Short mmCIF file of C-alpha atoms in Angstrom, two decimals:
data_model
loop_
_atom_site.label_atom_id
_atom_site.label_comp_id
_atom_site.label_asym_id
_atom_site.label_seq_id
_atom_site.Cartn_x
_atom_site.Cartn_y
_atom_site.Cartn_z
CA UNK A 470 99.21 109.73 107.27
CA UNK A 471 99.42 108.27 110.72
CA UNK A 472 98.83 104.52 110.17
CA UNK A 473 99.77 101.86 107.76
CA UNK A 474 97.00 100.39 105.59
CA UNK A 475 96.50 97.05 107.61
CA UNK A 476 93.19 95.83 108.58
CA UNK A 477 92.51 94.18 112.04
CA UNK A 478 93.05 90.51 110.39
CA UNK A 479 96.50 91.64 109.39
CA UNK A 480 97.53 92.91 112.62
CA UNK A 481 96.49 96.65 112.10
CA UNK A 482 94.56 99.01 114.13
CA UNK A 483 95.78 97.60 117.50
CA UNK A 484 96.49 101.02 118.85
CA UNK A 485 93.88 103.37 117.46
CA UNK A 486 94.50 106.95 117.33
CA UNK A 487 98.19 106.70 118.53
CA UNK A 488 100.53 108.86 116.71
CA UNK A 489 104.13 108.94 117.78
CA UNK A 490 105.05 112.00 115.88
CA UNK A 491 102.88 114.21 118.28
CA UNK A 492 105.67 113.71 120.66
CA UNK A 493 108.48 115.16 118.49
CA UNK A 494 108.35 118.27 120.49
CA UNK A 495 109.62 116.45 123.52
CA UNK A 496 112.70 114.95 121.76
CA UNK A 497 116.06 116.68 121.52
CA UNK A 498 116.79 118.46 118.16
CA UNK A 499 119.24 115.77 116.96
CA UNK A 500 116.73 113.00 117.54
CA UNK A 501 113.82 115.09 116.18
CA UNK A 502 115.66 115.87 113.05
CA UNK A 503 116.64 112.22 112.36
CA UNK A 504 113.20 110.59 113.06
CA UNK A 505 111.11 113.09 111.46
CA UNK A 506 113.24 112.97 108.24
CA UNK A 507 111.94 109.51 107.84
CA UNK A 508 108.38 110.82 107.34
CA UNK A 509 109.69 112.81 104.20
CA UNK A 510 110.07 111.41 100.50
CA UNK A 511 113.01 109.02 100.52
CA UNK A 512 116.24 110.08 98.78
CA UNK A 513 116.83 108.55 95.27
CA UNK A 514 118.67 105.07 95.47
CA UNK A 515 122.45 105.19 95.09
CA UNK A 516 123.57 101.59 95.50
CA UNK A 517 120.90 99.52 93.74
CA UNK A 518 120.62 99.47 89.96
CA UNK A 519 117.12 100.20 88.47
CA UNK A 520 116.39 96.59 88.03
CA UNK A 521 117.65 95.78 91.71
CA UNK A 522 115.47 98.49 92.99
CA UNK A 523 112.38 96.87 91.47
CA UNK A 524 113.26 93.39 92.90
CA UNK A 525 114.15 94.61 96.12
CA UNK A 526 111.10 96.68 96.54
CA UNK A 527 109.09 93.57 95.87
CA UNK A 528 110.94 91.41 98.25
CA UNK A 529 110.48 93.84 101.09
CA UNK A 530 106.85 94.24 100.37
CA UNK A 531 106.46 90.56 100.85
CA UNK A 532 108.74 90.03 103.76
CA UNK A 533 106.98 93.02 105.68
CA UNK A 534 103.47 92.52 104.23
CA UNK A 535 103.25 95.87 102.49
CA UNK A 536 100.81 95.01 99.73
CA UNK A 537 99.32 98.46 99.21
CA UNK A 538 100.14 102.26 99.75
CA UNK A 539 101.16 103.92 101.77
CA UNK A 540 104.29 101.93 102.32
CA UNK A 541 107.45 102.61 104.38
CA UNK A 542 110.06 102.96 101.75
CA UNK A 543 112.26 100.11 103.18
CA UNK A 544 114.24 99.66 99.76
CA UNK A 545 115.26 103.24 99.87
CA UNK A 546 116.37 102.87 103.33
CA UNK A 547 118.22 99.86 102.90
CA UNK A 548 119.85 101.31 99.64
CA UNK A 549 120.92 104.33 101.80
CA UNK A 550 122.57 102.17 104.44
CA UNK A 551 124.47 100.09 101.98
CA UNK A 552 125.69 103.01 99.88
CA UNK A 553 127.15 104.59 103.09
CA UNK A 554 128.78 101.21 104.14
CA UNK A 555 126.54 100.94 107.24
CA UNK A 556 126.44 97.24 107.46
CA UNK A 557 126.13 95.05 110.44
CA UNK A 558 130.04 95.03 110.78
CA UNK A 559 130.17 91.12 110.05
CA UNK A 560 128.80 88.53 107.69
CA UNK A 561 128.76 84.70 107.38
CA UNK A 562 132.25 83.53 106.20
CA UNK A 563 130.53 81.40 103.54
CA UNK A 564 128.71 84.53 102.25
CA UNK A 565 130.16 87.37 100.31
CA UNK A 566 130.41 91.07 101.90
CA UNK A 567 126.98 92.35 102.21
CA UNK A 568 127.18 94.83 99.34
CA UNK A 569 127.94 91.92 96.95
CA UNK A 570 125.56 89.54 98.95
CA UNK A 571 122.75 91.69 98.14
CA UNK A 572 123.61 91.97 94.39
CA UNK A 573 123.94 88.24 94.13
CA UNK A 574 120.73 87.28 96.17
CA UNK A 575 118.58 89.74 94.31
CA UNK A 576 120.08 88.19 90.97
CA UNK A 577 119.23 84.61 92.24
CA UNK A 578 115.65 85.79 93.07
CA UNK A 579 115.18 86.96 89.62
CA UNK A 580 116.77 83.78 88.03
CA UNK A 581 114.32 81.65 90.15
CA UNK A 582 111.30 83.84 88.96
CA UNK A 583 112.37 83.72 85.29
CA UNK A 584 112.86 79.92 85.36
CA UNK A 585 109.44 79.34 87.13
CA UNK A 586 107.38 82.18 85.69
CA UNK A 587 109.23 83.65 82.65
CA UNK A 588 109.65 87.13 84.10
CA UNK A 589 111.57 88.87 86.76
CA UNK A 590 110.36 88.79 90.51
CA UNK A 591 108.96 92.25 90.49
CA UNK A 592 106.56 91.31 87.76
CA UNK A 593 105.11 88.35 89.57
CA UNK A 594 101.63 88.16 90.99
CA UNK A 595 101.69 88.69 94.93
CA UNK A 596 101.16 84.96 95.40
CA UNK A 597 103.73 84.02 93.23
CA UNK A 598 106.23 86.06 94.67
CA UNK A 599 105.09 84.52 98.17
CA UNK A 600 105.52 81.09 96.72
CA UNK A 601 109.02 81.80 95.48
CA UNK A 602 110.18 83.16 98.69
CA UNK A 603 108.57 80.29 100.76
CA UNK A 604 110.57 77.74 98.59
CA UNK A 605 113.72 79.48 99.58
CA UNK A 606 112.81 79.77 103.25
CA UNK A 607 111.97 76.16 103.35
CA UNK A 608 115.55 75.08 102.10
CA UNK A 609 116.78 75.87 105.66
CA UNK A 610 120.62 74.95 105.70
CA UNK A 611 120.63 73.88 102.06
CA UNK A 612 122.30 75.51 99.18
CA UNK A 613 120.48 78.24 97.14
CA UNK A 614 122.50 79.64 94.28
CA UNK A 615 125.81 78.74 95.89
CA UNK A 616 124.80 80.11 99.43
CA UNK A 617 123.07 78.59 102.46
CA UNK A 618 119.37 79.72 102.08
CA UNK A 619 119.01 80.60 105.85
CA UNK A 620 121.93 82.97 105.69
CA UNK A 621 120.33 84.57 102.73
CA UNK A 622 117.21 84.90 104.62
CA UNK A 623 118.94 86.44 107.31
CA UNK A 624 120.31 88.95 105.28
CA UNK A 625 117.15 89.94 103.86
CA UNK A 626 115.27 90.20 107.17
CA UNK A 627 118.02 91.85 109.13
CA UNK A 628 118.07 94.65 106.93
CA UNK A 629 114.35 94.66 106.20
CA UNK A 630 113.30 94.64 109.81
CA UNK A 631 115.98 97.29 110.68
CA UNK A 632 114.67 99.66 108.39
CA UNK A 633 110.89 99.00 108.74
CA UNK A 634 111.11 99.44 112.60
CA UNK A 635 113.27 102.34 112.41
CA UNK A 636 110.13 104.34 110.79
CA UNK A 637 107.55 106.36 112.88
CA UNK A 638 104.61 104.61 110.92
CA UNK A 639 105.89 101.20 112.21
CA UNK A 640 106.11 102.35 115.82
CA UNK A 641 102.41 103.44 115.49
CA UNK A 642 101.46 99.89 114.44
CA UNK A 643 103.10 98.27 117.38
CA UNK A 644 102.36 101.29 120.12
CA UNK A 645 106.06 102.17 120.65
CA UNK A 646 105.98 105.71 121.84
CA UNK A 647 109.47 106.69 120.39
CA UNK A 648 112.76 108.05 122.08
CA UNK A 649 112.62 108.41 125.82
CA UNK A 650 115.32 111.03 126.02
CA UNK A 651 115.03 113.57 127.41
CA UNK A 652 111.47 112.89 128.49
CA UNK A 653 112.04 109.65 130.34
CA UNK A 654 109.63 107.23 131.83
CA UNK A 655 107.58 107.70 134.96
CA UNK A 656 104.90 104.87 135.02
CA UNK A 657 106.88 101.77 135.91
CA UNK A 658 105.30 98.58 136.33
CA UNK A 659 102.63 95.91 134.63
CA UNK A 660 100.12 97.50 132.70
CA UNK A 661 101.20 101.19 133.62
CA UNK A 662 101.24 103.10 130.54
CA UNK A 663 102.64 106.54 130.06
CA UNK A 664 100.01 109.35 129.46
CA UNK A 665 100.92 109.27 125.55
CA UNK A 666 100.68 105.65 125.18
CA UNK A 667 97.54 103.64 124.01
CA UNK A 668 96.30 100.13 125.08
CA UNK A 669 96.26 97.31 122.71
CA UNK A 670 92.69 97.28 121.39
CA UNK A 671 93.09 93.29 120.84
CA UNK A 672 95.58 92.11 123.59
CA UNK A 673 94.50 88.41 122.85
CA UNK A 674 95.26 88.38 119.15
CA UNK A 675 98.83 86.84 119.08
CA UNK A 676 99.91 86.29 115.57
CA UNK A 677 102.27 83.39 116.65
CA UNK A 678 99.52 81.70 118.75
CA UNK A 679 97.23 78.98 117.06
CA UNK A 680 93.50 79.94 116.67
CA UNK A 681 92.27 77.41 119.04
CA UNK A 682 94.43 78.81 121.96
CA UNK A 683 93.78 82.38 121.10
CA UNK A 684 90.09 81.60 121.54
CA UNK A 685 90.39 79.96 124.75
CA UNK A 686 92.27 82.86 126.30
CA UNK A 687 90.06 85.69 125.00
CA UNK A 688 88.78 86.17 128.33
CA UNK A 689 92.05 87.02 129.90
CA UNK A 690 92.70 90.60 131.20
CA UNK A 691 95.17 92.92 129.49
CA UNK A 692 98.90 91.36 129.28
CA UNK A 693 101.98 93.21 130.53
CA UNK A 694 102.60 96.12 128.22
#
């Protein structure tokens, strides 16, 4: 497995044939051991309860758009980090410590789901989950279960994105060629790729750009890499 199951309309297949793990023999032993371990089946959760595991898994699948297997095991990665007390080293003064914040926010998500749909968040349909999360994000700086909604959103996305983009499959998705040590880089400059790198197959597809703007710039050459 070298790629996540994302089609072109969902951001997949932008770097066809790219597999960062083929470069593992160029990494130092400590780096290779650490990175390649992420390709193995994840360790059993040690922090989240069974109910929290289901809620957190569904939450991360939504936030990182993982609707189908194979998935990066974000819940397990976050669980291991919290169990080992590897937090960001700070938290909002109006939020509890991250360990408790995770328990409180997952419970709040399940409470919202029960109120609106009559069952836990993990048992909701995909679009129902999406709607529940959008309602929380739309609150901005308003309160949600006694916490500022944007601070809750920050907690979820910080941990989720840190885990997701630490995984080689995510590196393949964005064309990142992995640790540079001890190999280093030699082709410095605009659009000068290393020999192992692959050009973006659809450089004009900017997910943050309105469709009309993207169409207007479709004839533009490759952007800076």
